[in-house]
PDB file of C-alpha atoms and ligand atoms in Angstrom:
ATOM      1  CA  MET A 284      -7.822 -18.933  -1.592  1.00 46.00           C
ATOM      2  CA  SER A 285      -8.369 -21.268   1.373  1.00 44.00           C
ATOM      3  CA  GLU A 286      -8.533 -19.648   4.702  1.00 45.00           C
ATOM      4  CA  VAL A 287      -5.310 -21.196   5.727  1.00 42.00           C
ATOM      5  CA  GLU A 288      -3.551 -19.663   2.738  1.00 48.00           C
ATOM      6  CA  ARG A 289      -5.234 -16.384   3.425  1.00 47.00           C
ATOM      7  CA  ARG A 290      -3.669 -16.333   6.913  1.00 45.00           C
ATOM      8  CA  ALA A 291      -0.306 -17.356   5.817  1.00 47.00           C
ATOM      9  CA  LEU A 292      -0.315 -14.601   3.405  1.00 47.00           C
ATOM     10  CA  PHE A 293      -1.792 -11.958   5.486  1.00 46.00           C
ATOM     11  CA  GLY A 294      -0.283 -13.036   9.088  1.00 45.00           C
ATOM     12  CA  ARG A 295      -3.575 -12.466  10.579  1.00 50.00           C
ATOM     13  CA  ALA A 296      -6.849 -11.237   9.166  1.00 55.00           C
ATOM     14  CA  LYS A 297      -8.587 -10.389  12.363  1.00 64.00           C
ATOM     15  CA  GLY A 298      -7.196  -9.436  15.661  1.00 78.00           C
ATOM     16  CA  LYS A 299      -8.630  -7.217  18.728  1.00 87.00           C
ATOM     17  CA  LYS A 300     -12.350  -7.094  18.851  1.00 92.00           C
ATOM     18  CA  LEU A 301     -13.559  -3.958  17.277  1.00 94.00           C
ATOM     19  CA  ARG A 302     -15.220  -1.061  19.320  1.00 94.00           C
ATOM     20  CA  ALA A 303     -18.715  -0.502  19.101  1.00 95.00           C
ATOM     21  CA  HIS A 304     -18.318   2.206  16.867  1.00 96.00           C
ATOM     22  CA  GLN A 305     -15.940   0.743  14.392  1.00 96.00           C
ATOM     23  CA  SER A 306     -18.226  -2.233  14.025  1.00 96.00           C
ATOM     24  CA  GLU A 307     -21.027   0.175  13.239  1.00 97.00           C
ATOM     25  CA  LEU A 308     -18.769   1.761  10.675  1.00 97.00           C
ATOM     26  CA  MET A 309     -18.146  -1.601   9.035  1.00 97.00           C
ATOM     27  CA  GLY A 310     -21.847  -2.046   8.386  1.00 97.00           C
ATOM     28  CA  SER A 311     -22.727   1.538   7.455  1.00 97.00           C
ATOM     29  CA  LEU A 312     -19.703   3.310   5.931  1.00 98.00           C
ATOM     30  CA  LEU A 313     -17.884   0.250   4.511  1.00 98.00           C
ATOM     31  CA  PRO A 314     -20.590  -0.593   2.088  1.00 97.00           C
ATOM     32  CA  ARG A 315     -20.477   2.929   0.704  1.00 98.00           C
ATOM     33  CA  LEU A 316     -16.759   3.067   0.283  1.00 98.00           C
ATOM     34  CA  GLU A 317     -15.876  -0.513  -0.763  1.00 98.00           C
ATOM     35  CA  VAL A 318     -14.062  -0.932  -4.306  1.00 98.00           C
ATOM     36  CA  GLY A 319     -16.012  -3.086  -6.326  1.00 97.00           C
ATOM     37  CA  LEU A 320     -13.655  -4.811  -9.010  1.00 97.00           C
ATOM     38  CA  GLU A 321     -16.311  -4.298 -11.612  1.00 97.00           C
ATOM     39  CA  ALA A 322     -16.636  -0.574 -10.547  1.00 97.00           C
ATOM     40  CA  LEU A 323     -12.741  -0.390 -10.943  1.00 97.00           C
ATOM     41  CA  ARG A 324     -12.630  -1.953 -14.155  1.00 97.00           C
ATOM     42  CA  GLN A 325     -15.049   0.333 -15.498  1.00 96.00           C
ATOM     43  CA  GLY A 326     -13.134   3.575 -13.875  1.00 94.00           C
ATOM     44  CA  SER A 327     -16.437   4.932 -12.282  1.00 96.00           C
ATOM     45  CA  LEU A 328     -15.221   4.889  -8.617  1.00 97.00           C
ATOM     46  CA  PHE A 329     -14.960   8.519  -9.078  1.00 97.00           C
ATOM     47  CA  GLU A 330     -15.847  10.870 -11.705  1.00 95.00           C
ATOM     48  CA  PRO A 331     -13.949  10.743 -14.632  1.00 93.00           C
ATOM     49  CA  GLY A 332     -10.620  12.501 -15.210  1.00 94.00           C
ATOM     50  CA  ARG A 333      -9.796  12.456 -11.419  1.00 97.00           C
ATOM     51  CA  GLU A 334      -6.104  11.149 -10.899  1.00 98.00           C
ATOM     52  CA  LEU A 335      -6.078   8.029  -8.743  1.00 98.00           C
ATOM     53  CA  TRP A 336      -3.462   7.006  -6.154  1.00 98.00           C
ATOM     54  CA  LEU A 337      -3.227   3.435  -4.481  1.00 98.00           C
ATOM     55  CA  GLU A 338      -1.877   2.393  -0.891  1.00 98.00           C
ATOM     56  CA  ILE A 339      -1.248  -1.116  -0.532  1.00 98.00           C
ATOM     57  CA  GLY A 340      -1.541  -2.401   3.035  1.00 98.00           C
ATOM     58  CA  PHE A 341      -2.367   0.853   4.743  1.00 98.00           C
ATOM     59  CA  GLY A 342      -2.189  -0.914   8.298  1.00 97.00           C
ATOM     60  CA  GLY A 343      -3.947   1.788  10.396  1.00 96.00           C
ATOM     61  CA  GLY A 344      -4.642   4.195   7.533  1.00 98.00           C
ATOM     62  CA  GLU A 345      -2.321   7.040   9.004  1.00 96.00           C
ATOM     63  CA  HIS A 346      -0.601   7.650   5.884  1.00 97.00           C
ATOM     64  CA  LEU A 347      -3.522   7.433   3.310  1.00 98.00           C
ATOM     65  CA  LEU A 348      -5.845   9.710   5.608  1.00 98.00           C
ATOM     66  CA  ALA A 349      -2.947  12.338   5.553  1.00 97.00           C
ATOM     67  CA  ARG A 350      -2.277  12.134   1.822  1.00 97.00           C
ATOM     68  CA  ALA A 351      -5.999  12.347   1.073  1.00 98.00           C
ATOM     69  CA  ALA A 352      -6.704  15.271   3.150  1.00 98.00           C
ATOM     70  CA  GLU A 353      -3.774  17.064   1.508  1.00 97.00           C
ATOM     71  CA  ASN A 354      -5.004  16.169  -1.647  1.00 97.00           C
ATOM     72  CA  PRO A 355      -8.776  16.501  -2.280  1.00 98.00           C
ATOM     73  CA  ASP A 356      -8.607  16.528  -5.915  1.00 98.00           C
ATOM     74  CA  VAL A 357      -7.213  13.031  -5.984  1.00 98.00           C
ATOM     75  CA  GLY A 358      -9.259   9.761  -5.627  1.00 98.00           C
ATOM     76  CA  PHE A 359      -7.440   7.407  -3.141  1.00 98.00           C
ATOM     77  CA  ILE A 360      -7.861   3.713  -2.998  1.00 98.00           C
ATOM     78  CA  GLY A 361      -6.672   1.844   0.144  1.00 98.00           C
ATOM     79  CA  CYS A 362      -6.345  -1.851  -0.064  1.00 98.00           C
ATOM     80  CA  GLU A 363      -5.674  -3.798   3.271  1.00 98.00           C
ATOM     81  CA  PRO A 364      -6.976  -7.323   4.270  1.00 97.00           C
ATOM     82  CA  PHE A 365      -6.688  -6.738   8.056  1.00 96.00           C
ATOM     83  CA  VAL A 366     -10.224  -5.666   9.543  1.00 96.00           C
ATOM     84  CA  ASN A 367      -8.955  -3.720  12.390  1.00 96.00           C
ATOM     85  CA  GLY A 368      -7.039  -1.732  10.087  1.00 97.00           C
ATOM     86  CA  VAL A 369      -9.856  -1.103   7.806  1.00 98.00           C
ATOM     87  CA  ALA A 370     -12.099  -0.301  10.927  1.00 97.00           C
ATOM     88  CA  LYS A 371      -9.472   2.330  11.953  1.00 97.00           C
ATOM     89  CA  LEU A 372      -9.284   3.921   8.737  1.00 98.00           C
ATOM     90  CA  LEU A 373     -13.057   4.294   8.636  1.00 98.00           C
ATOM     91  CA  ALA A 374     -12.990   5.868  11.597  1.00 98.00           C
ATOM     92  CA  GLY A 375     -10.428   8.357  10.392  1.00 98.00           C
ATOM     93  CA  VAL A 376     -12.424   8.984   6.988  1.00 98.00           C
ATOM     94  CA  GLU A 377     -15.453   9.768   9.216  1.00 98.00           C
ATOM     95  CA  ALA A 378     -13.528  12.174  11.568  1.00 98.00           C
ATOM     96  CA  ALA A 379     -12.141  14.158   8.908  1.00 98.00           C
ATOM     97  CA  GLY A 380     -14.919  14.059   6.680  1.00 98.00           C
ATOM     98  CA  LEU A 381     -12.829  12.855   3.729  1.00 98.00           C
ATOM     99  CA  GLU A 382     -14.845  12.235   0.443  1.00 98.00           C
ATOM    100  CA  ASN A 383     -11.926  10.803  -1.588  1.00 98.00           C
ATOM    101  CA  ILE A 384     -11.077   7.547   0.038  1.00 98.00           C
ATOM    102  CA  ARG A 385     -12.445   4.178  -1.198  1.00 98.00           C
ATOM    103  CA  VAL A 386     -11.469   1.006   0.305  1.00 98.00           C
ATOM    104  CA  ARG A 387     -10.833  -2.762  -0.576  1.00 98.00           C
ATOM    105  CA  MET A 388     -10.505  -5.292   2.315  1.00 98.00           C
ATOM    106  CA  ASP A 389      -8.843  -7.870   0.434  1.00 97.00           C
ATOM    107  CA  ASP A 390      -5.381  -9.072  -0.901  1.00 96.00           C
ATOM    108  CA  ALA A 391      -4.122  -6.139  -3.209  1.00 98.00           C
ATOM    109  CA  THR A 392      -3.167  -8.778  -5.982  1.00 97.00           C
ATOM    110  CA  ALA A 393      -6.657  -9.135  -7.349  1.00 95.00           C
ATOM    111  CA  LEU A 394      -7.189  -5.371  -7.155  1.00 98.00           C
ATOM    112  CA  ILE A 395      -4.056  -4.522  -9.354  1.00 98.00           C
ATOM    113  CA  GLU A 396      -5.138  -7.057 -11.648  1.00 97.00           C
ATOM    114  CA  SER A 397      -8.523  -5.776 -12.120  1.00 97.00           C
ATOM    115  CA  ALA A 398      -7.315  -2.117 -12.766  1.00 98.00           C
ATOM    116  CA  PRO A 399      -7.429  -0.795 -15.931  1.00 98.00           C
ATOM    117  CA  ASP A 400      -4.101  -0.093 -17.478  1.00 98.00           C
ATOM    118  CA  ALA A 401      -2.311   3.031 -16.462  1.00 98.00           C
ATOM    119  CA  ALA A 402      -4.994   3.466 -13.907  1.00 98.00           C
ATOM    120  CA  PHE A 403      -2.719   5.046 -11.168  1.00 98.00           C
ATOM    121  CA  SER A 404      -0.399   8.108 -11.083  1.00 98.00           C
ATOM    122  CA  LYS A 405       0.930   6.979  -7.720  1.00 98.00           C
ATOM    123  CA  ILE A 406       1.403   3.385  -5.645  1.00 98.00           C
ATOM    124  CA  TYR A 407       2.567   3.218  -2.278  1.00 98.00           C
ATOM    125  CA  LEU A 408       3.757   0.193  -0.791  1.00 98.00           C
ATOM    126  CA  LEU A 409       4.645   1.304   2.996  1.00 98.00           C
ATOM    127  CA  TYR A 410       6.399  -1.311   5.097  1.00 98.00           C
ATOM    128  CA  PRO A 411       5.030  -4.231   3.508  1.00 98.00           C
ATOM    129  CA  ASP A 412       5.467  -7.452   5.521  1.00 97.00           C
ATOM    130  CA  PRO A 413       8.973  -8.083   5.746  1.00 95.00           C
ATOM    131  CA  TRP A 414       8.815 -12.104   5.871  1.00 96.00           C
ATOM    132  CA  PRO A 415      12.457 -12.224   7.251  1.00 91.00           C
ATOM    133  CA  LYS A 416      13.045 -15.991   7.228  1.00 92.00           C
ATOM    134  CA  ARG A 417      14.495 -17.407   3.889  1.00 92.00           C
ATOM    135  CA  ARG A 418      12.002 -19.892   3.646  1.00 95.00           C
ATOM    136  CA  GLN A 419       9.162 -17.120   4.101  1.00 94.00           C
ATOM    137  CA  GLN A 420      10.662 -14.748   1.378  1.00 94.00           C
ATOM    138  CA  LYS A 421       8.560 -16.045  -1.390  1.00 94.00           C
ATOM    139  CA  ARG A 422       5.559 -14.508   0.456  1.00 96.00           C
ATOM    140  CA  ARG A 423       6.890 -10.773  -0.083  1.00 98.00           C
ATOM    141  CA  PHE A 424       4.699  -8.546  -1.911  1.00 98.00           C
ATOM    142  CA  VAL A 425       7.607  -7.475  -4.244  1.00 98.00           C
ATOM    143  CA  SER A 426       7.899 -10.385  -6.563  1.00 98.00           C
ATOM    144  CA  GLU A 427       8.869 -10.353 -10.320  1.00 97.00           C
ATOM    145  CA  ALA A 428       5.231 -10.963 -11.165  1.00 97.00           C
ATOM    146  CA  ASN A 429       4.085  -8.236  -8.960  1.00 98.00           C
ATOM    147  CA  VAL A 430       6.656  -5.851 -10.386  1.00 98.00           C
ATOM    148  CA  VAL A 431       5.164  -6.409 -13.836  1.00 98.00           C
ATOM    149  CA  ALA A 432       1.671  -6.156 -12.613  1.00 98.00           C
ATOM    150  CA  LEU A 433       2.297  -2.803 -10.945  1.00 98.00           C
ATOM    151  CA  ALA A 434       3.917  -1.414 -14.151  1.00 98.00           C
ATOM    152  CA  ARG A 435       0.948  -2.321 -16.068  1.00 98.00           C
ATOM    153  CA  ALA A 436      -1.517  -0.517 -13.542  1.00 98.00           C
ATOM    154  CA  LEU A 437       0.714   2.657 -13.415  1.00 98.00           C
ATOM    155  CA  LYS A 438       0.537   5.657 -15.718  1.00 98.00           C
ATOM    156  CA  PRO A 439       3.787   6.126 -17.794  1.00 98.00           C
ATOM    157  CA  GLY A 440       5.710   8.626 -15.569  1.00 98.00           C
ATOM    158  CA  GLY A 441       3.880   7.419 -12.491  1.00 98.00           C
ATOM    159  CA  GLU A 442       5.694   6.712  -9.272  1.00 98.00           C
ATOM    160  CA  LEU A 443       5.896   3.309  -7.206  1.00 98.00           C
ATOM    161  CA  ARG A 444       7.049   4.454  -3.503  1.00 98.00           C
ATOM    162  CA  PHE A 445       8.330   1.769  -1.426  1.00 98.00           C
ATOM    163  CA  ALA A 446       9.231   1.841   2.410  1.00 98.00           C
ATOM    164  CA  THR A 447      11.079  -0.515   4.322  1.00 98.00           C
ATOM    165  CA  ASP A 448      13.015  -0.842   7.533  1.00 97.00           C
ATOM    166  CA  ILE A 449      14.364  -3.965   6.821  1.00 96.00           C
ATOM    167  CA  ASP A 450      17.786  -3.386   4.955  1.00 94.00           C
ATOM    168  CA  ASP A 451      17.556  -7.065   3.261  1.00 95.00           C
ATOM    169  CA  TYR A 452      14.074  -6.084   1.917  1.00 97.00           C
ATOM    170  CA  ALA A 453      15.288  -2.778   0.568  1.00 97.00           C
ATOM    171  CA  GLY A 454      17.951  -4.789  -1.280  1.00 97.00           C
ATOM    172  CA  TRP A 455      15.532  -7.462  -2.418  1.00 98.00           C
ATOM    173  CA  THR A 456      13.155  -4.658  -3.860  1.00 98.00           C
ATOM    174  CA  LEU A 457      16.077  -2.707  -5.453  1.00 98.00           C
ATOM    175  CA  ARG A 458      17.536  -5.832  -7.376  1.00 98.00           C
ATOM    176  CA  ARG A 459      13.951  -6.699  -8.695  1.00 98.00           C
ATOM    177  CA  LEU A 460      13.205  -3.147  -9.729  1.00 98.00           C
ATOM    178  CA  LEU A 461      16.722  -2.444 -11.333  1.00 98.00           C
ATOM    179  CA  ALA A 462      16.368  -5.744 -13.152  1.00 98.00           C
ATOM    180  CA  SER A 463      13.083  -4.384 -14.629  1.00 98.00           C
ATOM    181  CA  PRO A 464      12.955  -2.183 -17.702  1.00 98.00           C
ATOM    182  CA  LEU A 465       9.803  -0.911 -16.835  1.00 98.00           C
ATOM    183  CA  PHE A 466      11.007   1.489 -13.917  1.00 98.00           C
ATOM    184  CA  VAL A 467      13.720   3.874 -13.218  1.00 98.00           C
ATOM    185  CA  TRP A 468      15.083   4.288  -9.653  1.00 98.00           C
ATOM    186  CA  GLN A 469      14.858   7.948  -8.804  1.00 97.00           C
ATOM    187  CA  ALA A 470      17.881   8.445  -6.439  1.00 97.00           C
ATOM    188  CA  GLU A 471      20.903  10.138  -7.202  1.00 96.00           C
ATOM    189  CA  THR A 472      22.390  10.262  -3.677  1.00 96.00           C
ATOM    190  CA  ALA A 473      22.089   8.439  -0.483  1.00 94.00           C
ATOM    191  CA  GLU A 474      20.298  11.134   1.048  1.00 95.00           C
ATOM    192  CA  ASP A 475      17.402  10.657  -1.658  1.00 95.00           C
ATOM    193  CA  TRP A 476      16.569   7.445  -0.255  1.00 97.00           C
ATOM    194  CA  ARG A 477      17.146   7.956   3.261  1.00 96.00           C
ATOM    195  CA  THR A 478      14.796  11.001   3.271  1.00 96.00           C
ATOM    196  CA  PRO A 479      11.173  10.534   3.571  1.00 96.00           C
ATOM    197  CA  TRP A 480       8.825  12.047   0.748  1.00 96.00           C
ATOM    198  CA  GLN A 481       7.655  15.551   1.396  1.00 92.00           C
ATOM    199  CA  GLY A 482       4.981  16.110   3.531  1.00 89.00           C
ATOM    200  CA  TRP A 483       5.658  12.436   4.884  1.00 93.00           C
ATOM    201  CA  ALA A 484       3.099  11.280   7.488  1.00 89.00           C
ATOM    202  CA  PRO A 485       4.909   8.388   9.770  1.00 92.00           C
ATOM    203  CA  THR A 486       3.150   4.991   9.975  1.00 94.00           C
ATOM    204  CA  ARG A 487       2.425   3.207  12.994  1.00 94.00           C
ATOM    205  CA  TYR A 488       4.590   0.335  11.873  1.00 96.00           C
ATOM    206  CA  GLU A 489       7.433   3.086  11.265  1.00 97.00           C
ATOM    207  CA  ALA A 490       7.121   4.246  14.693  1.00 96.00           C
ATOM    208  CA  LYS A 491       7.545   0.826  15.857  1.00 96.00           C
ATOM    209  CA  ALA A 492      10.741   0.578  13.855  1.00 97.00           C
ATOM    210  CA  ARG A 493      12.150   3.632  15.086  1.00 97.00           C
ATOM    211  CA  ALA A 494      11.403   2.513  18.842  1.00 97.00           C
ATOM    212  CA  ALA A 495      13.409  -0.304  18.014  1.00 97.00           C
ATOM    213  CA  GLY A 496      16.192   1.608  16.740  1.00 97.00           C
ATOM    214  CA  ARG A 497      15.971   0.873  12.877  1.00 97.00           C
ATOM    215  CA  GLY A 498      16.057   3.436  10.135  1.00 97.00           C
ATOM    216  CA  SER A 499      14.096   3.276   6.776  1.00 98.00           C
ATOM    217  CA  ALA A 500      14.728   3.282   3.217  1.00 98.00           C
ATOM    218  CA  TYR A 501      12.340   5.248   1.047  1.00 98.00           C
ATOM    219  CA  LEU A 502      12.724   4.048  -2.459  1.00 98.00           C
ATOM    220  CA  THR A 503      11.048   6.016  -5.481  1.00 98.00           C
ATOM    221  CA  PHE A 504      10.917   4.118  -8.990  1.00 98.00           C
ATOM    222  CA  ARG A 505       9.210   6.093 -11.837  1.00 98.00           C
ATOM    223  CA  ARG A 506       7.401   4.063 -14.508  1.00 98.00           C
ATOM    224  CA  ARG A 507       8.947   4.402 -17.925  1.00 98.00           C
TER     225      ARG A 507
HETATM  226  C1  LIG B 616       4.000  -4.400   8.508  1.00 63.54           C
HETATM  227  S1  LIG B 616       2.381  -3.569   8.102  1.00 63.54           S
HETATM  228  C2  LIG B 616       2.422  -2.312   7.502  1.00 63.54           C
HETATM  229  C3  LIG B 616       1.478  -1.413   7.623  1.00 63.54           C
HETATM  230  C4  LIG B 616       1.429  -0.084   7.342  1.00 63.54           C
HETATM  231  N1  LIG B 616       1.831   0.304   5.993  1.00 63.54           N
HETATM  232  C5  LIG B 616       2.370   0.938   8.246  1.00 63.54           C
HETATM  233  O1  LIG B 616       3.288   1.320   7.710  1.00 63.54           O
HETATM  234  O2  LIG B 616       1.939   0.988   9.486  1.00 63.54           O
HETATM  235  C6  LIG B 616       1.721  -4.615   6.527  1.00 63.54           C
HETATM  236  C7  LIG B 616       0.482  -4.572   6.255  1.00 63.54           C
HETATM  237  O3  LIG B 616       0.296  -4.976   5.039  1.00 63.54           O
HETATM  238  C8  LIG B 616      -0.979  -5.834   4.928  1.00 63.54           C
HETATM  239  N2  LIG B 616      -0.816  -6.760   3.900  1.00 63.54           N
HETATM  240  C9  LIG B 616      -0.116  -7.772   3.778  1.00 63.54           C
HETATM  241  N3  LIG B 616      -0.246  -8.357   2.597  1.00 63.54           N
HETATM  242  C10 LIG B 616      -1.069  -7.671   1.637  1.00 63.54           C
HETATM  243  C11 LIG B 616      -1.704  -7.784   0.446  1.00 63.54           C
HETATM  244  N4  LIG B 616      -1.084  -9.135  -0.275  1.00 63.54           N
HETATM  245  N5  LIG B 616      -2.307  -6.965   0.116  1.00 63.54           N
HETATM  246  C12 LIG B 616      -2.482  -5.574   0.931  1.00 63.54           C
HETATM  247  N6  LIG B 616      -2.151  -5.521   1.949  1.00 63.54           N
HETATM  248  C13 LIG B 616      -1.558  -6.623   2.499  1.00 63.54           C
HETATM  249  C14 LIG B 616      -1.088  -6.396   6.225  1.00 63.54           C
HETATM  250  O4  LIG B 616      -2.240  -6.629   6.600  1.00 63.54           O
HETATM  251  C15 LIG B 616      -0.601  -5.123   7.212  1.00 63.54           C
HETATM  252  O5  LIG B 616      -1.537  -4.335   7.486  1.00 63.54           O
END
């Protein structure tokens, strides 16, 4: 992928200059935690038998850090192409002394493609870039192709958890997932998709949405 295509896809891969300690962590901690695609293929990122959960586009890592602290027996992979987000996550991993997070600083597509079948028990896709304009919508992470790729990487009975503050993206995602024979939407009442998951850790993006007066949809899909 060319740099121009990368920027178009991710919006921006680099923003504010990193603080000195964040830069240091990018050189020291990231290489220790970085997910190599071959290690992912081989299932050797954690000891055998550990459940794996994935968060795609973790932003500043607030949710990933909270989930990892709460579930020390689960192995977490966070995937985020934005360097400032990765640096922030690393600072959080260091501060909390977490041993169960691995990081991939890239587009999640290659990571999902490289994962063995049924690798993950849960996949979180929280507030993916909404690409609101009609001509941009083809860039949305939820596409027919990615629905199939996510299903392959999830265990039967595993969950895809999706949150958005953009009504149109909630509808877009529901249409694609309801049309897929690979997933079952878990909501029974409106309360189910209006209420965050148990132990929810609000993300930075969610805080911005609330400040702007927007609510959220929390959609849970079970892999058949
Ligand atoms: C709107 S932000 C939300 C961040 C975070 N989940 C939150 O709720 O605060 C979307 C994030 O997805 C990341 N992203 C965009 N495209 C991606 C892709 N193809 N793979 C992984 N992450 C991606 C962006 O860099 C950005 O950090």
